[in-house]
Coordinates of N, CA and C in Angstrom, one line a residue:
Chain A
X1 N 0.2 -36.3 1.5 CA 0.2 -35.4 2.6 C 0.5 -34.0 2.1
X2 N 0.5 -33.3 2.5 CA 0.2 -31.4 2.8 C 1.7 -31.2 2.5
X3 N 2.3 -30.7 1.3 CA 3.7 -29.9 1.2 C 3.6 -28.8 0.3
X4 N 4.7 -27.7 1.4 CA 5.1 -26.7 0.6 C 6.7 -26.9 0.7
X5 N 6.9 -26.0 -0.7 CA 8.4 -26.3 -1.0 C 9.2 -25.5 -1.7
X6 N 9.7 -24.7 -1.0 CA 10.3 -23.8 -1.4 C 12.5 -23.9 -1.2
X7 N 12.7 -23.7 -2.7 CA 14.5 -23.6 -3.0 C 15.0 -23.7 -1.4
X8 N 15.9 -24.6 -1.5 CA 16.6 -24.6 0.0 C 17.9 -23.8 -0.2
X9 N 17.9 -23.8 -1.8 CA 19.5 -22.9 -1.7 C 19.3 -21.8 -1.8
X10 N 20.3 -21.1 -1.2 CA 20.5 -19.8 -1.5 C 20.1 -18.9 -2.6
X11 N 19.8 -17.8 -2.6 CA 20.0 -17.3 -4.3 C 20.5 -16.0 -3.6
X12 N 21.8 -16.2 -5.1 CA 22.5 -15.0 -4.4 C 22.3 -13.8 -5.8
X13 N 22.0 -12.7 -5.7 CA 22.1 -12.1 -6.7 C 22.7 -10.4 -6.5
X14 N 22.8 -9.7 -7.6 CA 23.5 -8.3 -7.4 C 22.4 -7.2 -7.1
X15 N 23.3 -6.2 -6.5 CA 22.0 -5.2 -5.8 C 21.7 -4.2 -7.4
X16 N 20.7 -4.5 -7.2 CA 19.8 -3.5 -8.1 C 19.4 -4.9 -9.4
X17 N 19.1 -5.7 -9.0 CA 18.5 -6.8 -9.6 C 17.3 -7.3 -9.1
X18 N 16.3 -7.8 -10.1 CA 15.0 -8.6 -9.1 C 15.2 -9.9 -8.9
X19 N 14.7 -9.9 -7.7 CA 15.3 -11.3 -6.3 C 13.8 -12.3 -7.1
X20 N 13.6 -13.2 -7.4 CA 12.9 -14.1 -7.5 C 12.5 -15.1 -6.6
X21 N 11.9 -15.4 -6.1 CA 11.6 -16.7 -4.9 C 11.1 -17.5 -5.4
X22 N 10.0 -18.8 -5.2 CA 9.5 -19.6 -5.7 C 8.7 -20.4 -4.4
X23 N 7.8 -20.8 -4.3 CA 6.6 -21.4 -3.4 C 6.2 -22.4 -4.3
X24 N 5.8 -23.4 -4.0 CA 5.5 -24.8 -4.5 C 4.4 -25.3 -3.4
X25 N 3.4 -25.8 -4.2 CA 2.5 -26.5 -2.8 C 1.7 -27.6 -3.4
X26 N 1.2 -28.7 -3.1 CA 0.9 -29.8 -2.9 C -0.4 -30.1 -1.7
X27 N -1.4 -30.5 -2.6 CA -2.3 -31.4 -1.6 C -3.2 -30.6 0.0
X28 N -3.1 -28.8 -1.0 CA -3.5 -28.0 0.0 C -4.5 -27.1 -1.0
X29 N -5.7 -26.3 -0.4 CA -6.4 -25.6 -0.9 C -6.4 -24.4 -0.6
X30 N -5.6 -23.5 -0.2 CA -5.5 -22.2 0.3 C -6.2 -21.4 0.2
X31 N -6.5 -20.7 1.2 CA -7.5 -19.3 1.2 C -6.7 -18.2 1.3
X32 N -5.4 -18.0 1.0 CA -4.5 -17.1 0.7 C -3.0 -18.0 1.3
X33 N -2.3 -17.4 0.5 CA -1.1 -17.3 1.3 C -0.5 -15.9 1.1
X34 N 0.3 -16.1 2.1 CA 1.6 -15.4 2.6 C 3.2 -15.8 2.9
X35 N 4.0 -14.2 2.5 CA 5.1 -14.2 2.4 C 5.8 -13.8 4.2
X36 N 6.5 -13.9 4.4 CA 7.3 -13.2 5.7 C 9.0 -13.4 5.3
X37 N 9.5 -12.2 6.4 CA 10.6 -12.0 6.5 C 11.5 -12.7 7.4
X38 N 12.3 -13.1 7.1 CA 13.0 -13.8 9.0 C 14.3 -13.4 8.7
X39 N 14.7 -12.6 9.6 CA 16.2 -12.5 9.7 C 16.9 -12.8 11.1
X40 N 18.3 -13.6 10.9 CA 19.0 -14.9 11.6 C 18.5 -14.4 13.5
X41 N 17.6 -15.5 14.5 CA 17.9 -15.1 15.7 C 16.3 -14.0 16.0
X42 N 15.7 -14.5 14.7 CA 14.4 -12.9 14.7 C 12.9 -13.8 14.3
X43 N 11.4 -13.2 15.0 CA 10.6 -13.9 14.6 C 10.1 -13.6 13.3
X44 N 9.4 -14.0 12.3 CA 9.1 -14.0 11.4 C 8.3 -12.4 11.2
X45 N 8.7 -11.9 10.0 CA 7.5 -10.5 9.6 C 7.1 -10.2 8.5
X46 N 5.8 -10.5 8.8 CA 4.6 -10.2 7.6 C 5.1 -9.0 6.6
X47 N 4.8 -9.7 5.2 CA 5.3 -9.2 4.2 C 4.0 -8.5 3.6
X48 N 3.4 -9.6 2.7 CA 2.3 -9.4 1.9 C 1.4 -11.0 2.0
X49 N -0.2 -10.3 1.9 CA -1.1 -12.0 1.5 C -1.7 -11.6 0.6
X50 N -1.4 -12.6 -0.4 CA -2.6 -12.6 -1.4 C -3.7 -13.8 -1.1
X51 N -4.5 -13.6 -1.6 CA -5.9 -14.5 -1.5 C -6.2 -15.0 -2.9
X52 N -6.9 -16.5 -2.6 CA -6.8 -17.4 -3.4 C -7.9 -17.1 -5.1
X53 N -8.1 -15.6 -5.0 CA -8.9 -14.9 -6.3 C -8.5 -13.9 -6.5
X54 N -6.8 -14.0 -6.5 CA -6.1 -12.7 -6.8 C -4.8 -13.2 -7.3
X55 N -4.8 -12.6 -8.1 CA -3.3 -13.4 -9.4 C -2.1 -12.7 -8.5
X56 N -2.3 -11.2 -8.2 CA -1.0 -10.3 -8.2 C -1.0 -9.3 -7.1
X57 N -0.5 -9.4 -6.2 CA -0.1 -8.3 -5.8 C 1.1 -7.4 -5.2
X58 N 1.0 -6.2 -5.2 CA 2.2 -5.3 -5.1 C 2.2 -4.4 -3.6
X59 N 3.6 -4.3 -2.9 CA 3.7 -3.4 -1.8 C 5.0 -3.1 -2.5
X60 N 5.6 -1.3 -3.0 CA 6.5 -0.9 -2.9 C 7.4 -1.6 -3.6
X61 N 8.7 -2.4 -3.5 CA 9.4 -2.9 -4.7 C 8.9 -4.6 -4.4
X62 N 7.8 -4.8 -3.7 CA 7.7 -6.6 -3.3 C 6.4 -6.2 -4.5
X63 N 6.4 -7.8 -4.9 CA 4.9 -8.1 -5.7 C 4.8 -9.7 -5.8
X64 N 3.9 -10.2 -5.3 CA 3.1 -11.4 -5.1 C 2.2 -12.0 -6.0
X65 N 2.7 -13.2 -6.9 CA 1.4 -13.7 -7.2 C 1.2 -15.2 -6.8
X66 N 0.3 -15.2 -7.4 CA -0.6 -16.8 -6.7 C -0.8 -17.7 -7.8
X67 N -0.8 -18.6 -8.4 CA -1.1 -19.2 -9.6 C -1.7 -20.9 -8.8
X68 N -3.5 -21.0 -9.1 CA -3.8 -22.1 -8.1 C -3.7 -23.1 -8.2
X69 N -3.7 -22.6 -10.0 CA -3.9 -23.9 -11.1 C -2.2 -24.3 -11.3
X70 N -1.0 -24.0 -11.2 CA -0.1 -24.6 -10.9 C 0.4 -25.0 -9.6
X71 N -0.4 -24.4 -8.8 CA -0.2 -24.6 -7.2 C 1.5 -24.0 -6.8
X72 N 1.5 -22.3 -7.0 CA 2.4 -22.1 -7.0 C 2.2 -20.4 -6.8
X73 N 3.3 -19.6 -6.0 CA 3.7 -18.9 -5.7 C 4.8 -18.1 -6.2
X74 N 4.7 -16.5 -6.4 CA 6.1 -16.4 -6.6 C 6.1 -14.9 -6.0
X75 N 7.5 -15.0 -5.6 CA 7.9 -13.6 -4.4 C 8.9 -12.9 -5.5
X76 N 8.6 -11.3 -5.9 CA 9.3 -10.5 -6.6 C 10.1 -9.6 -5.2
X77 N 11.0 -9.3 -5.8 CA 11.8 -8.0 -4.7 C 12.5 -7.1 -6.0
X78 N 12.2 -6.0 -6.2 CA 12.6 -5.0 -7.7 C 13.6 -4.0 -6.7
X79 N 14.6 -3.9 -8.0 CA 15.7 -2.5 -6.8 C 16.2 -3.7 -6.1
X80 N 16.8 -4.8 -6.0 CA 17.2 -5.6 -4.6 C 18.5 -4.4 -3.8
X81 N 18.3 -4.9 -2.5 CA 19.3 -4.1 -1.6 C 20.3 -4.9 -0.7
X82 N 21.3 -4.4 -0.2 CA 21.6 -5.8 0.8 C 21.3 -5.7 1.8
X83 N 20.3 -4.6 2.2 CA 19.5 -4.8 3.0 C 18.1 -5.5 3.3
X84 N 18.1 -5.9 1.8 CA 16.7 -7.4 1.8 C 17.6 -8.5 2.2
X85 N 18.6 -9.0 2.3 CA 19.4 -10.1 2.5 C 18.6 -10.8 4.0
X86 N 17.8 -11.8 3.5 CA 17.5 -12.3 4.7 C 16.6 -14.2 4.4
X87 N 15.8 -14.3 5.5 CA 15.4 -15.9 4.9 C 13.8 -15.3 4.8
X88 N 13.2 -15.6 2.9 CA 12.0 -15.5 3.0 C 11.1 -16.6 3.2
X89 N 10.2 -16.1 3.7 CA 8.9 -17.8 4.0 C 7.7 -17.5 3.6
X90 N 7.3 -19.0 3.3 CA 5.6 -18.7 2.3 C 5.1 -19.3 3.5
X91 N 3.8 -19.1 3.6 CA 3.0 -19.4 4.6 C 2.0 -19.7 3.6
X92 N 0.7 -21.1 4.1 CA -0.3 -21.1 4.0 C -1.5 -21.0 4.7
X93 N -3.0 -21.1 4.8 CA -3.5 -21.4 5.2 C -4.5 -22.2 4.5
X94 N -5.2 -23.0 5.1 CA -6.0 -24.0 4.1 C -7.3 -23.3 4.4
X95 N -8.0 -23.8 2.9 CA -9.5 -23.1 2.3 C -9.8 -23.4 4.0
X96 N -11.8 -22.3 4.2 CA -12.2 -22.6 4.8 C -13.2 -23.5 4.3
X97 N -13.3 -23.9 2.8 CA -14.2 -25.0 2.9 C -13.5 -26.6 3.1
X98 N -12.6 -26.7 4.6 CA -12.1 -27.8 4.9 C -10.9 -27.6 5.5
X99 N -10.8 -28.2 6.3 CA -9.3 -28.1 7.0 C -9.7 -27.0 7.8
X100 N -8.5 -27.1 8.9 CA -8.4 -26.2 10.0 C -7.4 -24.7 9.7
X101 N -7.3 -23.6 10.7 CA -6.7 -22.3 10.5 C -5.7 -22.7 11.0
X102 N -4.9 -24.0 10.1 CA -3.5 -24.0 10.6 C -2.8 -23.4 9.9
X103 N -1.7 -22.2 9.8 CA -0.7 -21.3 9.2 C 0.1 -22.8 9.2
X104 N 0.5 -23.1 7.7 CA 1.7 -24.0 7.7 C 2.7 -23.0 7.3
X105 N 4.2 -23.4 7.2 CA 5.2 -22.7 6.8 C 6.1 -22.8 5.7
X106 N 6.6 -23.2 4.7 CA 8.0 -23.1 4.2 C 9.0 -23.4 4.9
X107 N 9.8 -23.9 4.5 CA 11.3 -23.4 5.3 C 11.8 -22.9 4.8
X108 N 11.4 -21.6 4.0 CA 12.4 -20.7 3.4 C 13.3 -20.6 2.6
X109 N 13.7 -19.6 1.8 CA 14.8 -19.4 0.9 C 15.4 -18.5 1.6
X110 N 17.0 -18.5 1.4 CA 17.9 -17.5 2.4 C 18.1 -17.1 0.7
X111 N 18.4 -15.2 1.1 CA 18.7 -14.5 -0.2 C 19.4 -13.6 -0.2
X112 N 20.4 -13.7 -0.4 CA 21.7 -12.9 -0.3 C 21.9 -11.9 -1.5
X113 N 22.0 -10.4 -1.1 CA 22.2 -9.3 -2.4 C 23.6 -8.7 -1.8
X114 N 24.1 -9.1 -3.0 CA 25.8 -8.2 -3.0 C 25.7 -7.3 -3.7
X115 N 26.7 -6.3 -3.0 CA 26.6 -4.6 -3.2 C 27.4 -4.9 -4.6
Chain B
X1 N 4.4 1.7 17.2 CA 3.2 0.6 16.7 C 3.4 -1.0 17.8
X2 N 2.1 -1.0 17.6 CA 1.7 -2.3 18.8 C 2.7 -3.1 18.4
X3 N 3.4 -4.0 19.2 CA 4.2 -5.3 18.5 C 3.7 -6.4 19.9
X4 N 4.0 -7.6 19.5 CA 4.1 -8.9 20.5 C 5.6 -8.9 21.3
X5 N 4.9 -9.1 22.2 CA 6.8 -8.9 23.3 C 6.3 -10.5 24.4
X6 N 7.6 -10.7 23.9 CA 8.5 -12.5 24.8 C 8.8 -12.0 25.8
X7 N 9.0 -12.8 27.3 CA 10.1 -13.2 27.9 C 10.2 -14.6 28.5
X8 N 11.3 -15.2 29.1 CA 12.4 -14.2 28.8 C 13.1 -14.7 27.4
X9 N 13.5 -13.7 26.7 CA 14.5 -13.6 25.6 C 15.3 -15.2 25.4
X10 N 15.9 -15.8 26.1 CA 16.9 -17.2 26.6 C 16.3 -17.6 27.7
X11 N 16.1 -19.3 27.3 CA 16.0 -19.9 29.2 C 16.4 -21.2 28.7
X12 N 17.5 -21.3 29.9 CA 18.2 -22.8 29.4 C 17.5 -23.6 31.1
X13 N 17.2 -24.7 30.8 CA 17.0 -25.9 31.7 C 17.6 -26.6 32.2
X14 N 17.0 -27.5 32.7 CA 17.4 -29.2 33.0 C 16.5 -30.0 32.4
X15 N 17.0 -31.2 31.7 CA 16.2 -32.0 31.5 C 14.9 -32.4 32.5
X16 N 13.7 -32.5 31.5 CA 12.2 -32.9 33.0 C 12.3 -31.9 34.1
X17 N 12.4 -30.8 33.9 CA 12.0 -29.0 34.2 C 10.5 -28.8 33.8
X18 N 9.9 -27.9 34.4 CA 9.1 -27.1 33.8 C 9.5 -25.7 33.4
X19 N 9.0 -25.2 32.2 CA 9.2 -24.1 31.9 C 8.1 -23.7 31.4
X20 N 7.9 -22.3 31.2 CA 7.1 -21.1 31.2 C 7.7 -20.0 30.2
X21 N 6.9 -20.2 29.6 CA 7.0 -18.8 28.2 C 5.6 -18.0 28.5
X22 N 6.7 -16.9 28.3 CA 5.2 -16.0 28.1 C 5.0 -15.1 27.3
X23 N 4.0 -14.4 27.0 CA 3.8 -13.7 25.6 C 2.7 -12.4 25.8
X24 N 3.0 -11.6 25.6 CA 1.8 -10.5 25.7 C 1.7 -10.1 24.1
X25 N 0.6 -10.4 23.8 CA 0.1 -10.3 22.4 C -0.7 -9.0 22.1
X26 N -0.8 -8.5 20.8 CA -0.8 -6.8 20.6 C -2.3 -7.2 21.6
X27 N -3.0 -5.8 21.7 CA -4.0 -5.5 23.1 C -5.2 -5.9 22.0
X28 N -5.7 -5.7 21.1 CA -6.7 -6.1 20.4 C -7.2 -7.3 19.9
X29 N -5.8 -7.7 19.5 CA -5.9 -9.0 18.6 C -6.8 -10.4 19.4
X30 N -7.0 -10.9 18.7 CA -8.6 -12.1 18.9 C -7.9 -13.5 18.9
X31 N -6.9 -13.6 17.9 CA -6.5 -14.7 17.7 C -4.7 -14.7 18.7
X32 N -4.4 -16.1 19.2 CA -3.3 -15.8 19.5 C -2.8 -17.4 19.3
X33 N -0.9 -17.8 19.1 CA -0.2 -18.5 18.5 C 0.9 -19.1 19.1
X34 N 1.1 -20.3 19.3 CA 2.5 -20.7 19.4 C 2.7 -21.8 18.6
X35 N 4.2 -20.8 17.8 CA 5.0 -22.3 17.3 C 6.5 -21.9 18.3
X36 N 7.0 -23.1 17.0 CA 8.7 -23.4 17.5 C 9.2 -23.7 16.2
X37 N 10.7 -23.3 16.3 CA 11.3 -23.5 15.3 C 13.2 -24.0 15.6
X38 N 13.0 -25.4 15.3 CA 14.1 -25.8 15.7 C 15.6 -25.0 14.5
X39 N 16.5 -25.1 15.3 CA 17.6 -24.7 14.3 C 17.7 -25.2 13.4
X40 N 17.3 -23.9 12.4 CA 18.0 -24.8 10.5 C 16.5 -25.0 10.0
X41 N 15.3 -25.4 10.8 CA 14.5 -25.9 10.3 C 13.1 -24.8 10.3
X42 N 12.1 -25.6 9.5 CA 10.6 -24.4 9.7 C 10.3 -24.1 10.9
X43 N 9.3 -23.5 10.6 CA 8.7 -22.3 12.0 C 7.5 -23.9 12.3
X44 N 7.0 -24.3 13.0 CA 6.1 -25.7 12.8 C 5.1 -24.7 13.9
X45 N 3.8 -25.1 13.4 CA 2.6 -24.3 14.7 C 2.8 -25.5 15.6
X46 N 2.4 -25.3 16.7 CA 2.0 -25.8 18.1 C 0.6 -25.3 18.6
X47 N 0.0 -24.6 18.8 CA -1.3 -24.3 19.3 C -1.8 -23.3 19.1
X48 N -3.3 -23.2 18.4 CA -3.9 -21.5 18.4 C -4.8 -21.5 19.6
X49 N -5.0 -20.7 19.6 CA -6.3 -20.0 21.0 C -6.9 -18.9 20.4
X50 N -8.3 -19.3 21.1 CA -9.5 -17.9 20.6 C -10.6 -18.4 21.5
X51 N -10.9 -16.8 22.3 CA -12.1 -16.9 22.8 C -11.6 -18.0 24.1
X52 N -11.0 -17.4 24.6 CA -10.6 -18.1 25.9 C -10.1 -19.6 25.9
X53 N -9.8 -20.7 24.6 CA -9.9 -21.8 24.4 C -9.2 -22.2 23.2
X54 N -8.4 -23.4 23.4 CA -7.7 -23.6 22.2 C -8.5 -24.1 21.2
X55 N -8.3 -23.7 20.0 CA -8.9 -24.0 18.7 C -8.1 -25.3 17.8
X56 N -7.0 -25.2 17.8 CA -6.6 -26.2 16.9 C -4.7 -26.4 17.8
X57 N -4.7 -27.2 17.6 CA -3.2 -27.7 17.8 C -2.7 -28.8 17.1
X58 N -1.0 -28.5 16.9 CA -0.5 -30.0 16.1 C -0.2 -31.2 16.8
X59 N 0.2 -32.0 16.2 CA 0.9 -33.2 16.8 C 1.7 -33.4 18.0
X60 N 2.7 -31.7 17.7 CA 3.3 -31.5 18.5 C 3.0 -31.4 19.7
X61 N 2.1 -31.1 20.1 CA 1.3 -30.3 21.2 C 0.9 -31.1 21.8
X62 N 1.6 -32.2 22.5 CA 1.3 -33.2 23.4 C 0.4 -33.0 24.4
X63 N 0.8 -33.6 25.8 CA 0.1 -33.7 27.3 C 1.5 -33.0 27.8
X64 N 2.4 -32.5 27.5 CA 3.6 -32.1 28.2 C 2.9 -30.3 28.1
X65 N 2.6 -30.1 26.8 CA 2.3 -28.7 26.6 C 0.8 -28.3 27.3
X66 N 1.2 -26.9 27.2 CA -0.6 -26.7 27.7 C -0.7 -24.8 27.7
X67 N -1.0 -24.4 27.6 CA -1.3 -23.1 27.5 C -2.5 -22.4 28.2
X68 N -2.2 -21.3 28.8 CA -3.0 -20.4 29.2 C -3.3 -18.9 29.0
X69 N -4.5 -18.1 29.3 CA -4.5 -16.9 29.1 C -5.1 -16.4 30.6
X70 N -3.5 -16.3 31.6 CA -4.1 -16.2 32.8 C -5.0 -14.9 33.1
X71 N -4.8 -13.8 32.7 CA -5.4 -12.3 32.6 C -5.5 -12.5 31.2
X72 N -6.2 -10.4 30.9 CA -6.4 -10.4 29.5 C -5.5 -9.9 29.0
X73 N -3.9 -10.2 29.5 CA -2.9 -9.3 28.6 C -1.7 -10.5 28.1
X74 N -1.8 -11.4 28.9 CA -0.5 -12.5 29.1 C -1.1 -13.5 28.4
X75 N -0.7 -14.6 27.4 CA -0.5 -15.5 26.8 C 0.4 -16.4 27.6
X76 N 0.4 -17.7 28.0 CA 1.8 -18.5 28.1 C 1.6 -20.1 27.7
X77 N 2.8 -20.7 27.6 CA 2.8 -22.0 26.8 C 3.9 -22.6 28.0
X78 N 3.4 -23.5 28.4 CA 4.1 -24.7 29.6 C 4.5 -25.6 29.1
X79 N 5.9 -26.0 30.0 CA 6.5 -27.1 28.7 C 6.6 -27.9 30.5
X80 N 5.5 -29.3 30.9 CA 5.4 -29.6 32.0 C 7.1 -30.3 32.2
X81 N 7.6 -31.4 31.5 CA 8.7 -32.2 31.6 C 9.8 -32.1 30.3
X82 N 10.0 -31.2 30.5 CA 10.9 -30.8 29.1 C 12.0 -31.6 28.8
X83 N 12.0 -32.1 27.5 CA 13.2 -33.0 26.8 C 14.0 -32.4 26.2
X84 N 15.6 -33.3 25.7 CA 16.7 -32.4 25.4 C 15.8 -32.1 23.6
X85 N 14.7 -32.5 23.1 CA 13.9 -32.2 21.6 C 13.7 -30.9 21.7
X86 N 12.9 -30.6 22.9 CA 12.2 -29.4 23.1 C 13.4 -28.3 23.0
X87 N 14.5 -28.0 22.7 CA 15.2 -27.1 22.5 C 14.9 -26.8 21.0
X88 N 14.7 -25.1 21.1 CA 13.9 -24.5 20.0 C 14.0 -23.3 20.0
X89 N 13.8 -22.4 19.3 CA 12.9 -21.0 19.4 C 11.3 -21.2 19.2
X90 N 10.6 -20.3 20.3 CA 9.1 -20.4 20.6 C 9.2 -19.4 19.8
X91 N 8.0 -19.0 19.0 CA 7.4 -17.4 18.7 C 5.8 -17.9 19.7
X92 N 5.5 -16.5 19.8 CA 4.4 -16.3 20.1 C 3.4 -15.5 19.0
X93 N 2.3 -15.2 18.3 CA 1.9 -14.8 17.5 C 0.6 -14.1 17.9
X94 N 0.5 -13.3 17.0 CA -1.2 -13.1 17.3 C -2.0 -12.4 16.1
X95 N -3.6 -12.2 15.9 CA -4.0 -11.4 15.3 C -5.6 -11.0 15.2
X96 N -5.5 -10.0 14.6 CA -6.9 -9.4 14.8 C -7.9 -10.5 13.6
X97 N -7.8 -10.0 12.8 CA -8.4 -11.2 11.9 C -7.7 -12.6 10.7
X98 N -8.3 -13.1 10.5 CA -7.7 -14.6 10.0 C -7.1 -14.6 9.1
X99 N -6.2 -13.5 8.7 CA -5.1 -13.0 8.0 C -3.7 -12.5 8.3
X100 N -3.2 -11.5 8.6 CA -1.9 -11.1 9.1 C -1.7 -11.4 10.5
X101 N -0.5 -12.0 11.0 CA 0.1 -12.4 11.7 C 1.2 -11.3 12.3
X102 N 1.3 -11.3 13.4 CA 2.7 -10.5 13.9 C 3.4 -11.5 14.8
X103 N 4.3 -11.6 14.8 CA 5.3 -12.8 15.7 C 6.1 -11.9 16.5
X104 N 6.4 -12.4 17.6 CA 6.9 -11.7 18.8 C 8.4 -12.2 18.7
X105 N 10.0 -11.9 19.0 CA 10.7 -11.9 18.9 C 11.1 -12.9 19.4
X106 N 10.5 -13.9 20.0 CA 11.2 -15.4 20.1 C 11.6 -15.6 21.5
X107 N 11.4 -16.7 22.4 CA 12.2 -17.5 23.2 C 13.2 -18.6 22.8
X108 N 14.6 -18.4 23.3 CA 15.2 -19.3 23.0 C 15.4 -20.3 23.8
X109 N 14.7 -21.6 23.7 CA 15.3 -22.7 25.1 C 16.2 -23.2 24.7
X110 N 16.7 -23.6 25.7 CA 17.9 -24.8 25.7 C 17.9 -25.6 26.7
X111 N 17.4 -26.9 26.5 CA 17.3 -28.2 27.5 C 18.8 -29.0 27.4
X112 N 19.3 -28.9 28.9 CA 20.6 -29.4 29.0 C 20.2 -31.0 29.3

């Protein structure tokens, strides 16, 4: 079956450190994924997508890459603040050569930056 | 800037209630979304819509749920006989194309 799997623990790290994430996926062929924001009580908000012919990309201190052939994701945050302190989520979508436009989710890494 | 706007914000029940969410999704967007996300747990989809008709739904999305787009501005997701499960946060979602997503600040149920 269809998993993504991303650190259930926390990672806590110091401000002015890069936050690391990690996305793991299984038995899915993505036509991109995506990162979002959730903070406690709040709906989810679009971060960055990369697409499944793109190693890397960058918004500001976030950078995204895609690796297909490990089937793996990874979320940068550079400068961290404790104002990034929040739960990040990887989202997929499956290729369109198969499967439906179902957005699956993660359940998130919560990521805590102390001042 | 456009956003997706819920109401209402909280709606607590009775068990085997009907309830009504509703969702006005940005004014352009094509595609439109509900999940739920139980406490502690993932955001899980429940049903897309496009082009006046649902396109895909999960498991979840029984004969209890059902969705409409009564006018062209309102979104809503019907919960016919609600169980003490169905207690959740709804997002509502939407988007212009088969990429970015914007999620609407959430309904919180609570089935007593």
């Amino acid at each position: 079956s269809q998993k993504i799997e991303q650190n259930s623990e926390a990672l806590n790290i110091q401000e002015g450190k890069t936050a690391t994430l990690t996305c793991n996926y299984t038995n899915y062929s993505p036509a991109y994924l995506q990162w979002y924001r959730q903070d406690p009580g709040r709906g989810p908000v679009f971060l960055l997508l990369i697409r499944e012919n793109e190693k890397e990309k960058r918004k500001e201190r976030l950078k995204v890459t895609f690796d297909t052939t490990l089937k793996q994701s990874l979320f940068h945050i550079t400068a961290s603040q404790p104002a990034d302190s929040a739960t990040y989520l990887c989202a997929l979508d499956p290729s369109r050569s198969g499967g439906s436009y179902i957005p699956t989710f993660g359940r998130g890494t919560s990521l805590i930056v102390h001042p | 800037e456009p956003e997706v706007t819920q109401t209402p914000s909280h709606q607590v029940t009775q068990m085997g209630q009907e309830v009504i969410l509703r969702c006005v999704p940005i004014s352009n967007h094509l595609y439109f979304y509900w999940y739920r996300q139980i406490l502690g747990q993932k955001v899980e989809f429940l049903v897309s819509f496009y082009n006046n008709e649902i396109s895909e739904k999960s498991e979840i999305f029984d004969d209890q749920f059902s969705v409409e787009r009564p006018d062209g501005s309102n979104f809503t997701l019907k919960i016919r006989s609600t169980k003490l499960e169905d207690s959740a946060m709804y997002f509502c979602a939407s988007r212009w194309s088969l990429e970015t997503q914007y999620f609407g600040p959430g309904t919180r149920l609570l089935v007593l």
